[in-house]
Short mmCIF file of C-alpha atoms in Angstrom, two decimals:
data_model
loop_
_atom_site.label_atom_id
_atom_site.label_comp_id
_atom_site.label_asym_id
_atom_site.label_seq_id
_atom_site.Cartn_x
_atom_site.Cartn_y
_atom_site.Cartn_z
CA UNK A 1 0.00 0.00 0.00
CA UNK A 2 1.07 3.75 -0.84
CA UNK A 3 1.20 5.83 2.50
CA UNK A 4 2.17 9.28 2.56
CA UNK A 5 4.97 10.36 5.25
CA UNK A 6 6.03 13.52 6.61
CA UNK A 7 8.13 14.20 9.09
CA UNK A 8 8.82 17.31 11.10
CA UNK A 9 11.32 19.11 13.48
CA UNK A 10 14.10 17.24 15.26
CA UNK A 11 13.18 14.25 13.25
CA UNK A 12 12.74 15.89 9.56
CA UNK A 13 16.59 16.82 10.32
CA UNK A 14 17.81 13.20 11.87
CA UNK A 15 15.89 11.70 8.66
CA UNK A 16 17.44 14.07 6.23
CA UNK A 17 13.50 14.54 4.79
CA UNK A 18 10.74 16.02 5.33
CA UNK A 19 8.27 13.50 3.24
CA UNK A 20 8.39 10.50 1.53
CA UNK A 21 5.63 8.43 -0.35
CA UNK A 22 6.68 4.91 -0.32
CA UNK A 23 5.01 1.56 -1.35
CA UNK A 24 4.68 -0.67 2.27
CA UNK A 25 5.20 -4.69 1.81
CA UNK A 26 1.65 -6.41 2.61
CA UNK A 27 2.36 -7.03 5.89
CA UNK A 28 2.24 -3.49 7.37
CA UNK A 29 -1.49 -3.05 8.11
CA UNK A 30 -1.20 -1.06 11.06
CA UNK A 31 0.98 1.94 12.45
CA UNK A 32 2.74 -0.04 14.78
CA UNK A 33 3.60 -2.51 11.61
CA UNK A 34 4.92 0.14 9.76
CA UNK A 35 6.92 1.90 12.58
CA UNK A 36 8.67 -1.85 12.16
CA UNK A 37 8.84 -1.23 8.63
CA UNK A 38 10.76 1.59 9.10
CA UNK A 39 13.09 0.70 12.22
CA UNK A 40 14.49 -1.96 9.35
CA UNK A 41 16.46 0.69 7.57
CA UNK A 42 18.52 0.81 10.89
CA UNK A 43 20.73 3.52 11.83
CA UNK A 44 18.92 6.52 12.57
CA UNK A 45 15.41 4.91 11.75
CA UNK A 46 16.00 2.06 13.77
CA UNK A 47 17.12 4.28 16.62
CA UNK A 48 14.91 7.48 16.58
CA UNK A 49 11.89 5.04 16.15
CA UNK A 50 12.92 2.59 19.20
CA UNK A 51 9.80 1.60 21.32
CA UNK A 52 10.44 3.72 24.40
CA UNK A 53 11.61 7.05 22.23
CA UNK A 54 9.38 9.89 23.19
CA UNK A 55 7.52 10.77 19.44
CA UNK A 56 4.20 11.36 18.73
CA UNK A 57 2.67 9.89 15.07
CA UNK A 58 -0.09 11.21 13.46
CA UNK A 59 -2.74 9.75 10.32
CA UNK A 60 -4.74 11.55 8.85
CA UNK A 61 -3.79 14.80 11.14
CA UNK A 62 -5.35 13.13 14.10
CA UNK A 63 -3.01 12.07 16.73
CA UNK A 64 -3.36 8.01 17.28
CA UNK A 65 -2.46 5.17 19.09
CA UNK A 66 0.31 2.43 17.90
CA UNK A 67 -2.62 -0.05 17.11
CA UNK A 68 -4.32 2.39 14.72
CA UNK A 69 -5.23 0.78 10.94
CA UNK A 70 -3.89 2.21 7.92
CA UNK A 71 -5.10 2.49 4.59
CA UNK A 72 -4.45 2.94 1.08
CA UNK A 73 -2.96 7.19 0.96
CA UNK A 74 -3.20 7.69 4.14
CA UNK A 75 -0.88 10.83 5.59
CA UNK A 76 1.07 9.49 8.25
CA UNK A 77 3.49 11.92 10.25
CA UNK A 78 5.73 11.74 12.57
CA UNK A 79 7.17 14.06 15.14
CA UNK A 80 8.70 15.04 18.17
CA UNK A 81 6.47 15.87 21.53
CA UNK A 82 5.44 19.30 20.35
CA UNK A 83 6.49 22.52 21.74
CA UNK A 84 4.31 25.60 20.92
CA UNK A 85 2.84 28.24 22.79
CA UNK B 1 -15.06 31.11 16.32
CA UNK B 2 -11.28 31.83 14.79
CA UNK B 3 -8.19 30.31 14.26
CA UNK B 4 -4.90 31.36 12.74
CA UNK B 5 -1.86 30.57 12.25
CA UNK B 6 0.61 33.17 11.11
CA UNK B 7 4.12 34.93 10.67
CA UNK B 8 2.53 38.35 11.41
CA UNK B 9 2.26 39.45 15.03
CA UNK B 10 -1.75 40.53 16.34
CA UNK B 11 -3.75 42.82 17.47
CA UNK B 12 -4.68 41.75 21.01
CA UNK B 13 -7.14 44.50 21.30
CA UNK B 14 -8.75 44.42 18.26
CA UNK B 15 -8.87 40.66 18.97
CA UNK B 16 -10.92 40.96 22.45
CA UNK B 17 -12.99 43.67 20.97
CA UNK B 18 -13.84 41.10 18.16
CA UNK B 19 -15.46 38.79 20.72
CA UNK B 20 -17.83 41.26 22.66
CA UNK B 21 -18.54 43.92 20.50
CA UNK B 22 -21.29 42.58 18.68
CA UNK B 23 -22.45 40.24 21.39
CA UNK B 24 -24.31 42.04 24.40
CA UNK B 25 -24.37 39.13 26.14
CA UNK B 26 -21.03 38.87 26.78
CA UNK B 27 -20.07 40.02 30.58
CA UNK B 28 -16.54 38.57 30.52
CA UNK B 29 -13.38 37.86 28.37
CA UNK B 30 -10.11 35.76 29.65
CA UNK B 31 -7.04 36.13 27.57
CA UNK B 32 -3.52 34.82 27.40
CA UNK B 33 -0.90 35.94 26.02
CA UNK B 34 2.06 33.84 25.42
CA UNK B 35 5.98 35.28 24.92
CA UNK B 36 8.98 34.44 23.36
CA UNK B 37 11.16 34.75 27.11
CA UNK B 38 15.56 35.60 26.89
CA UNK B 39 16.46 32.67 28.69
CA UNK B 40 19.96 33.62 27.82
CA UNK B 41 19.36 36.12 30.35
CA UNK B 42 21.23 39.02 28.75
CA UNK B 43 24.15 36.97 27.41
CA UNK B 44 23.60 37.82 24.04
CA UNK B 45 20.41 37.88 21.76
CA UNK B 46 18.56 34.40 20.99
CA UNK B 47 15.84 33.83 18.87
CA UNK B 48 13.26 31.47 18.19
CA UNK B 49 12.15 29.13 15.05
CA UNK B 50 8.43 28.13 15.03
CA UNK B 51 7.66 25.16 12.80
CA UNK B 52 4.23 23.75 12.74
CA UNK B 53 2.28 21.08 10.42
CA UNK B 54 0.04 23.14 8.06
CA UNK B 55 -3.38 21.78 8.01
CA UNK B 56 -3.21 19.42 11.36
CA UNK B 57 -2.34 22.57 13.16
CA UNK B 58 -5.77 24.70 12.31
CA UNK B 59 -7.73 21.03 13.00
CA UNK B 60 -6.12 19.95 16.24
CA UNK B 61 -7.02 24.01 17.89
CA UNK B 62 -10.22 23.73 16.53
CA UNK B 63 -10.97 20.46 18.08
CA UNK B 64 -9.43 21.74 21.38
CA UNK B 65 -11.85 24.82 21.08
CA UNK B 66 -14.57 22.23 20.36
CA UNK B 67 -13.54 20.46 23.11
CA UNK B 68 -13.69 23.64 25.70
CA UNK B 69 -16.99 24.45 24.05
CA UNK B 70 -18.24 21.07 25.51
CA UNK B 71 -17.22 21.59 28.97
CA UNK B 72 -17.70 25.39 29.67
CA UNK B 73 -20.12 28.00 27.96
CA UNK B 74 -18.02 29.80 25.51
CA UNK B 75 -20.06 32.35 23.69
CA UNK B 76 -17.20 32.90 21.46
CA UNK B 77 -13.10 32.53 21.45
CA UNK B 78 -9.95 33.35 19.10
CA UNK B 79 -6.67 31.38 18.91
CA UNK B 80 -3.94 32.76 17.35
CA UNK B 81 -0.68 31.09 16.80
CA UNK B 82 2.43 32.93 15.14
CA UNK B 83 5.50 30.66 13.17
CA UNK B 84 8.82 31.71 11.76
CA UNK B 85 11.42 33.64 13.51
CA UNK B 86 10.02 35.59 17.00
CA UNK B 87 13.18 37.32 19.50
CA UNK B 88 12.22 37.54 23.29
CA UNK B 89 9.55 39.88 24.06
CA UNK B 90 7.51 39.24 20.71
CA UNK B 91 4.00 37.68 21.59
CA UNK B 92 3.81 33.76 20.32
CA UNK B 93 0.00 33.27 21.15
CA UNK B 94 -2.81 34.55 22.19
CA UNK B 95 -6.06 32.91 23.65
CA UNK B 96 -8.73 34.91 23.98
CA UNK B 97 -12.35 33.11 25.23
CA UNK B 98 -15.64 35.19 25.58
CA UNK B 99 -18.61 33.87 28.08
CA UNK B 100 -21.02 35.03 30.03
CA UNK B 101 -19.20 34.19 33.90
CA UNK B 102 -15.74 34.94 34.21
CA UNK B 103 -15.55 31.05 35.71
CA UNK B 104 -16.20 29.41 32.26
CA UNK B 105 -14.18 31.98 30.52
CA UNK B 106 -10.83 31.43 33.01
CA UNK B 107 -11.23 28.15 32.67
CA UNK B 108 -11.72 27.49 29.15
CA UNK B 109 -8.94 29.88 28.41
CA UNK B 110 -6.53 28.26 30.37
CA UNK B 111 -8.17 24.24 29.20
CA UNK B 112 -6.94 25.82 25.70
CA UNK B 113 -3.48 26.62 26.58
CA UNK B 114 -2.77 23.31 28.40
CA UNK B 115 -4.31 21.32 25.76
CA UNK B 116 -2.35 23.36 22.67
CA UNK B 117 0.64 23.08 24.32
CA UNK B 118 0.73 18.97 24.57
CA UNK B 119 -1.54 18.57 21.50
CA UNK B 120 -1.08 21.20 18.35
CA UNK B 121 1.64 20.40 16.27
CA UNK B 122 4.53 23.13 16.52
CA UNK B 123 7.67 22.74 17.61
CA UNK B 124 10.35 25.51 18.73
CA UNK B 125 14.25 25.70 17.67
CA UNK B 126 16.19 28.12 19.91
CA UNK B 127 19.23 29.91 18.28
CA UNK B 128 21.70 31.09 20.83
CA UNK B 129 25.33 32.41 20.76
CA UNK B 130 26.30 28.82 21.74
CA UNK B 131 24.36 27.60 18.60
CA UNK B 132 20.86 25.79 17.46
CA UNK B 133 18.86 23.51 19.29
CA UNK B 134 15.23 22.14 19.42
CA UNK B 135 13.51 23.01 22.74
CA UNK B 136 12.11 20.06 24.52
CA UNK B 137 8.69 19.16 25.33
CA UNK B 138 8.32 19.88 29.30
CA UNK B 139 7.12 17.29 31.22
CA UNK B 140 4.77 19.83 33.69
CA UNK B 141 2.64 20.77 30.71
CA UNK B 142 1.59 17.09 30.55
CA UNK B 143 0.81 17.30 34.12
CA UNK B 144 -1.27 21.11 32.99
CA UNK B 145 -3.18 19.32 30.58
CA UNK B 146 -4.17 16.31 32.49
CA UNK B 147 -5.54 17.59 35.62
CA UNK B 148 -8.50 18.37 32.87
CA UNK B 149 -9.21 14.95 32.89
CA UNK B 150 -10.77 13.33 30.11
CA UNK C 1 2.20 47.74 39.68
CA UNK C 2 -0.78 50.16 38.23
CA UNK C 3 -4.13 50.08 39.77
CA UNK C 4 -6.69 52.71 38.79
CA UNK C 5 -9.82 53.97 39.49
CA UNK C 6 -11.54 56.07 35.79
CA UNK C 7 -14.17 57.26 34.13
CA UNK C 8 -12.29 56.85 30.79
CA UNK C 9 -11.92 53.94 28.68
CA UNK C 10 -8.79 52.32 28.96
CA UNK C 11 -6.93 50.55 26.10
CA UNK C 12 -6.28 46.64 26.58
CA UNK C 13 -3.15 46.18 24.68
CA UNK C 14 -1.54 49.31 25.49
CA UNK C 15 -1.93 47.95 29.34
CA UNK C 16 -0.62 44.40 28.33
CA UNK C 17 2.30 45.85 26.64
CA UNK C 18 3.19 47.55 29.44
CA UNK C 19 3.14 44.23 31.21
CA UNK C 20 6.02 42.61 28.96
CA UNK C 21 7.89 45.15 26.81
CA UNK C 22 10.58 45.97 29.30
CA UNK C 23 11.14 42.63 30.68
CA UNK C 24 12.21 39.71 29.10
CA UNK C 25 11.62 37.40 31.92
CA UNK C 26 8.01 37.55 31.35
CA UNK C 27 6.53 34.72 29.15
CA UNK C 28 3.32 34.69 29.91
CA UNK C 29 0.26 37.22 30.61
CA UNK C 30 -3.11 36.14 32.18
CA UNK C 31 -5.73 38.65 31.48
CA UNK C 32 -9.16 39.47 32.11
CA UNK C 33 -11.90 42.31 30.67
CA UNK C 34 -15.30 42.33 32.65
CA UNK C 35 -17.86 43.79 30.25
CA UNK C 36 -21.41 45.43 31.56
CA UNK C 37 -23.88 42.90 29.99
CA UNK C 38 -27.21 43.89 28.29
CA UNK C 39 -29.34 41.79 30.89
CA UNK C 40 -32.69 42.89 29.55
CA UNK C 41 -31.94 41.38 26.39
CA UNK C 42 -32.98 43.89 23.88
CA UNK C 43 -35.82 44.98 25.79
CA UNK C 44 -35.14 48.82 25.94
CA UNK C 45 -31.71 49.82 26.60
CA UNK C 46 -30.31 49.75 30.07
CA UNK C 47 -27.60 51.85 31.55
CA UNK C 48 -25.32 50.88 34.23
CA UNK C 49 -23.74 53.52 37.08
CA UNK C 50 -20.86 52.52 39.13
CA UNK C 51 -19.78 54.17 42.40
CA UNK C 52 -16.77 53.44 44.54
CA UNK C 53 -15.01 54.67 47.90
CA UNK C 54 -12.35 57.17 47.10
CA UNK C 55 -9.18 55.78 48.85
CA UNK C 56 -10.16 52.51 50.10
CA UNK C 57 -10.99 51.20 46.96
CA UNK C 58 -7.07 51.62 45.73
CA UNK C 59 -6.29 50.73 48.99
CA UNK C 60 -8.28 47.63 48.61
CA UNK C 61 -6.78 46.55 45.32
CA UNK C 62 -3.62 47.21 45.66
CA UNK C 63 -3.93 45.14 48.80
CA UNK C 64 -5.42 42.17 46.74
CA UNK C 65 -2.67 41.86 44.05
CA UNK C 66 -0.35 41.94 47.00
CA UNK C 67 -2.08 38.80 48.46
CA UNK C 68 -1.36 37.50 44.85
CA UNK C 69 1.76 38.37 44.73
CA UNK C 70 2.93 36.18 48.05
CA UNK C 71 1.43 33.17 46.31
CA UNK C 72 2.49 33.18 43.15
CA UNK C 73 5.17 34.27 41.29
CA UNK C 74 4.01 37.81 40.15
CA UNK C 75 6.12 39.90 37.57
CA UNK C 76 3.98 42.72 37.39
CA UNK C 77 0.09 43.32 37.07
CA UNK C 78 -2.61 46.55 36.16
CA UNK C 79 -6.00 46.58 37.76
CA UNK C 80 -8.01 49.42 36.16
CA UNK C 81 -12.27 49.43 37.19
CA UNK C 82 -13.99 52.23 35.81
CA UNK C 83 -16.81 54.29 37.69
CA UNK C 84 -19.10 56.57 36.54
CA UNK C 85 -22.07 55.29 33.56
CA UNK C 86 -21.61 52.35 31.90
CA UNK C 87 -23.68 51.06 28.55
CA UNK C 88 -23.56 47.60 27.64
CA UNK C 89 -20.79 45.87 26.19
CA UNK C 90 -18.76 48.44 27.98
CA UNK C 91 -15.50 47.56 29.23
CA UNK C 92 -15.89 47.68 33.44
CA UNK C 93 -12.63 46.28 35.06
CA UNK C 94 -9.07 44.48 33.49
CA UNK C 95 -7.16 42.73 35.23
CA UNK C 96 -3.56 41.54 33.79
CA UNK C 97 -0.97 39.76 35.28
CA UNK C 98 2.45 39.34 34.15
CA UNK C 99 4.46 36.65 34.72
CA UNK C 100 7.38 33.66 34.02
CA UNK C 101 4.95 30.93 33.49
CA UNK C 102 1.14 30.69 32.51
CA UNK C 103 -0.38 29.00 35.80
CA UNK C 104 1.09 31.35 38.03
CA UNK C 105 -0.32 34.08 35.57
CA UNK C 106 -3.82 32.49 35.53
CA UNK C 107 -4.22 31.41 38.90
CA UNK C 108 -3.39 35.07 40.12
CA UNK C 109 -5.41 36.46 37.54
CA UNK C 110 -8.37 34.81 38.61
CA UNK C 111 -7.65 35.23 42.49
CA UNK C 112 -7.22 39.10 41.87
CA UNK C 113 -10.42 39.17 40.00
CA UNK C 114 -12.46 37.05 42.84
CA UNK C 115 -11.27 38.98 45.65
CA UNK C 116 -11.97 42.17 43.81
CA UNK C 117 -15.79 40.70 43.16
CA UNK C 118 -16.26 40.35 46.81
CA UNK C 119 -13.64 42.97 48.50
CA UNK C 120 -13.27 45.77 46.83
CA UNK C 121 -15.81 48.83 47.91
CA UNK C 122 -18.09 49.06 44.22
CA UNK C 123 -21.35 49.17 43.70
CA UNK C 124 -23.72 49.33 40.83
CA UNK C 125 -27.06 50.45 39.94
CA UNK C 126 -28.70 49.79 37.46
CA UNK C 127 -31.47 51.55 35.55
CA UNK C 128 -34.00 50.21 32.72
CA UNK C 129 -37.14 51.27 31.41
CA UNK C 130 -38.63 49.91 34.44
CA UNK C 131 -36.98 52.39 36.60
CA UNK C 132 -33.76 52.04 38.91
CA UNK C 133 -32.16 49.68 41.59
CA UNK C 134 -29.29 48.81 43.30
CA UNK C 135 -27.44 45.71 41.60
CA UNK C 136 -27.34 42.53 44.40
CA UNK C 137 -24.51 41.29 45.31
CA UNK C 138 -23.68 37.53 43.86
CA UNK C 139 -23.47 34.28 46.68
CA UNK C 140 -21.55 32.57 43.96
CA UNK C 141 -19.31 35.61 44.35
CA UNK C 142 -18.70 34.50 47.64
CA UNK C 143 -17.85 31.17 47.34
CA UNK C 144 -15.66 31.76 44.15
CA UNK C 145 -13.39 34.10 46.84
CA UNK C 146 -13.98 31.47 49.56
CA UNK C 147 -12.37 28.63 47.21
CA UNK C 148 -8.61 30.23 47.59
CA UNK C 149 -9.05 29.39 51.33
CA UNK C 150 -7.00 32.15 53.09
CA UNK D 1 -15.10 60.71 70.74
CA UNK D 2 -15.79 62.20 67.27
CA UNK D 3 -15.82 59.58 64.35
CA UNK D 4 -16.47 59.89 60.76
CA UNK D 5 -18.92 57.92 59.42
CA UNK D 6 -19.46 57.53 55.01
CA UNK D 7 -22.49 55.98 53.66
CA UNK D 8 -22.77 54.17 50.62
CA UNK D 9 -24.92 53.35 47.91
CA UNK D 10 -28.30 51.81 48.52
CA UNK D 11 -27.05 52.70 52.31
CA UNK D 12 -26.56 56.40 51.32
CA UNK D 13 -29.59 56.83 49.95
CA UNK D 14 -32.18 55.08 52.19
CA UNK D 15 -30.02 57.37 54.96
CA UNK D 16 -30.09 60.15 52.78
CA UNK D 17 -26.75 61.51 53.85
CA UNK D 18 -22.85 60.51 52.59
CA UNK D 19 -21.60 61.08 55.37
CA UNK D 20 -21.29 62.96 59.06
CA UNK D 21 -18.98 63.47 62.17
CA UNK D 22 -20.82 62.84 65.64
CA UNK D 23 -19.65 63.01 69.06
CA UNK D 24 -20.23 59.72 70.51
CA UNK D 25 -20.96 58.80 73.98
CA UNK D 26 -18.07 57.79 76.32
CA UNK D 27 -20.00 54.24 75.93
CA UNK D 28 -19.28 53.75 72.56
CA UNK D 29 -15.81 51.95 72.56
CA UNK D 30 -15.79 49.12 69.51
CA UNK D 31 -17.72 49.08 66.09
CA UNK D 32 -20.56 47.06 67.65
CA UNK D 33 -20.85 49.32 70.20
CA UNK D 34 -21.39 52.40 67.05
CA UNK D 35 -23.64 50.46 65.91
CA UNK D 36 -26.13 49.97 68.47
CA UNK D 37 -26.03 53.33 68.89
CA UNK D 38 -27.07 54.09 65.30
CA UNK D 39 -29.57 51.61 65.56
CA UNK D 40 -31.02 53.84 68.79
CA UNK D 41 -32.18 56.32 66.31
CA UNK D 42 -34.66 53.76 64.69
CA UNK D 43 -36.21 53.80 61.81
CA UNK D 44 -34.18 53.13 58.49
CA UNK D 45 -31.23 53.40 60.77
CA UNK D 46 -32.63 49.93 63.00
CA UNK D 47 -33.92 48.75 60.18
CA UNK D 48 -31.04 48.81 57.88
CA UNK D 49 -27.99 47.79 60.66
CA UNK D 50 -30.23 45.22 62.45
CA UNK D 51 -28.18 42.58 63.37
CA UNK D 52 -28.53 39.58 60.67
CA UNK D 53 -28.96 42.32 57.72
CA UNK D 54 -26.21 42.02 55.11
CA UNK D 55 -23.73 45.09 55.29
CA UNK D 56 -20.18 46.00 55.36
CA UNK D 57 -18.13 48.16 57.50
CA UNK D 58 -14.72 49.72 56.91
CA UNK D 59 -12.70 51.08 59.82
CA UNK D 60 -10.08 53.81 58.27
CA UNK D 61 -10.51 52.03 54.83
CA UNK D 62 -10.10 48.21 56.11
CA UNK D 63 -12.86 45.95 56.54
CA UNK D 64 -13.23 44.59 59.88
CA UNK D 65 -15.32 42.31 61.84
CA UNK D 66 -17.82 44.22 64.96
CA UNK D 67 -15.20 43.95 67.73
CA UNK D 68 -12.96 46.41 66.45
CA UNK D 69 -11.98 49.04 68.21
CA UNK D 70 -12.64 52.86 67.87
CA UNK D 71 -10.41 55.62 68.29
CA UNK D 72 -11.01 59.04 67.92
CA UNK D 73 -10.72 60.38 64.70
CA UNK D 74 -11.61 56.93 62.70
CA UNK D 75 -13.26 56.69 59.18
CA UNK D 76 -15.59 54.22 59.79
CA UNK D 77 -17.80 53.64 56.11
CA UNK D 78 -20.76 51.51 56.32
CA UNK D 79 -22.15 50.44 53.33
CA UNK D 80 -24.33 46.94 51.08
CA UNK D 81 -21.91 43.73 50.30
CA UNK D 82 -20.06 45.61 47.25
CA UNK D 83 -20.91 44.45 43.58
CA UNK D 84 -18.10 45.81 41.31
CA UNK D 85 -15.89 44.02 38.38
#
């Protein structure tokens, strides 16, 4: 499936990009599968994306839980704990 | 109801005026004002990056607005949240929340700030003599925003 | 420290500013505008007349953001009530508080503006087509002072 | 002893006077004391300071309960529960 990925702040600099569009294997059905997915490429991925690293993930510009479904499109960011105000 | 998000600083008074003006009904209005502060201190001039995530940003204070609407009685309210390059003393946000009591008004202001500060996507970079560095999240606006409860 | 006691209008941002422009410590600022509310609902304007104790009420208030100021961390704060006759929609009282971070701003904010509700010497009467009379005082007044314990 | 005494809204009006300076007699030593001796001139005056009836009074510009003490010279402002803000 095609997801959509942006990243932002600390992590759009550690991951050298800001957004990527890439084609997922079949397996990756939910966020947490594709966090997996993406701790593969080791090196920074694998280590900024470590269970236990503080980072927040969004899809579809709501702010979800690990177990959340993806789909076909969807926008999927990730980020650091935010810091406005 | 209005939301922005923008490089340009505001008009706090034209703002509050916004909310009661037109609305007799309205017998109080809470604001906040947030600030860029010189942590530095004096030793030389920092300023501060604002990055945010165009389009969640608008939908996650709008659903924290919502949210406010639900618990207090909000006759009206303004959130405005500036990104790009602020120095200390330039305003960052302002929260502005018209009602009828000052009680709901207080307390949906401040319900606003809590919650944007843990859940609307910006982020700040800090640029001091020493160099750059990302500010981090701190862990006693996690405790602000969850004495709200759910 | 301002507190003051007018007949004029008074100018929200120009007071705020005030707050933060000279010191960059300050990164947040809690304030609050108290508006004269059309109670009779369209129903033939009413007019609202405010009179005060020359002395004791500055007395009074600055006596109350002094009380603030030994609980929270205060940078500076303006209390400005008008007197005199009042329309609706009218600005009455602001209250603005200055100050590191935004709880100690809000709570002292809010604690300023309950004690002043229930401790400061104002009173208002009101007149509508129906004639005039003295505005009652508020028991939830009371127990919105009485919550701060002492 | 000579006090001031300031009236206040609804107070200054059903009184119809702001204010005035009697001499008290030597009896009158505390703010309860004042006030029973107010009350002696009946009418509005007992009807408006009976004990029970909601009003405020000031000594010099403070609030203060009706054992406070008066000296000679002291503002003392009686007036409803106050309704600004």
């Amino acid at each position: 499936m095609k997801v959509r990925l942006l990243y932002f702040a600390r992590l759009r600099e550690v991951f050298a990009t800001a957004q990527e569009t890439p084609e997922t294997p079949a397996n990756v059905q939910t966020l947490a599968d594709l966090l997996d997915w993406l701790r593969q490429r080791g090196g920074v991925w694998a280590e900024e994306l470590a269970v236990g690293r503080a980072y927040r993930v969004a899809v579809n510009q709501d702010l979800v839980e690990r177990d959340a479904a993806l789909h076909e499109n969807d926008e999927v960011a990730i980020f650091p704990p935010v810091t406005g105000g | 109801m209005k939301i922005a998000v923008q490089t340009e600083a505001f008009d706090l008074n034209a703002e509050v005026v916004a909310l009661y003006q037109a609305n007799p009904k309205v017998g109080a209005v809470a604001s906040f004002l947030g600030l860029v502060r010189d942590i530095n201190e004096g030793q030389g001039v920092s300023t501060l990056s604002l990055e945010h995530y165009p389009g969640m940003t608008e939908k996650a204070l709008a659903q924290i607005v919502e949210d406010a609407r639900q618990r207090w009685e909000v006759l009206d309210a303004s959130v405005i949240h500036r990104v790009g390059a602020l120095r200390p003393t330039d305003p960052i946000v302002l929260v502005a929340v018209a009602s009828v009591h000052r009680g709901d008004a207080f307390a949906a202001c401040e319900f606003i700030m809590d919650y944007l500060k843990t859940r609307a996507p910006f982020w700040k970079k800090e640029a001091t003599p020493e160099g750059e560095h990302w500010v981090d999240a701190r862990e006693s606006d996690d405790h602000a925003a969850a004495r709200w409860g759910r």
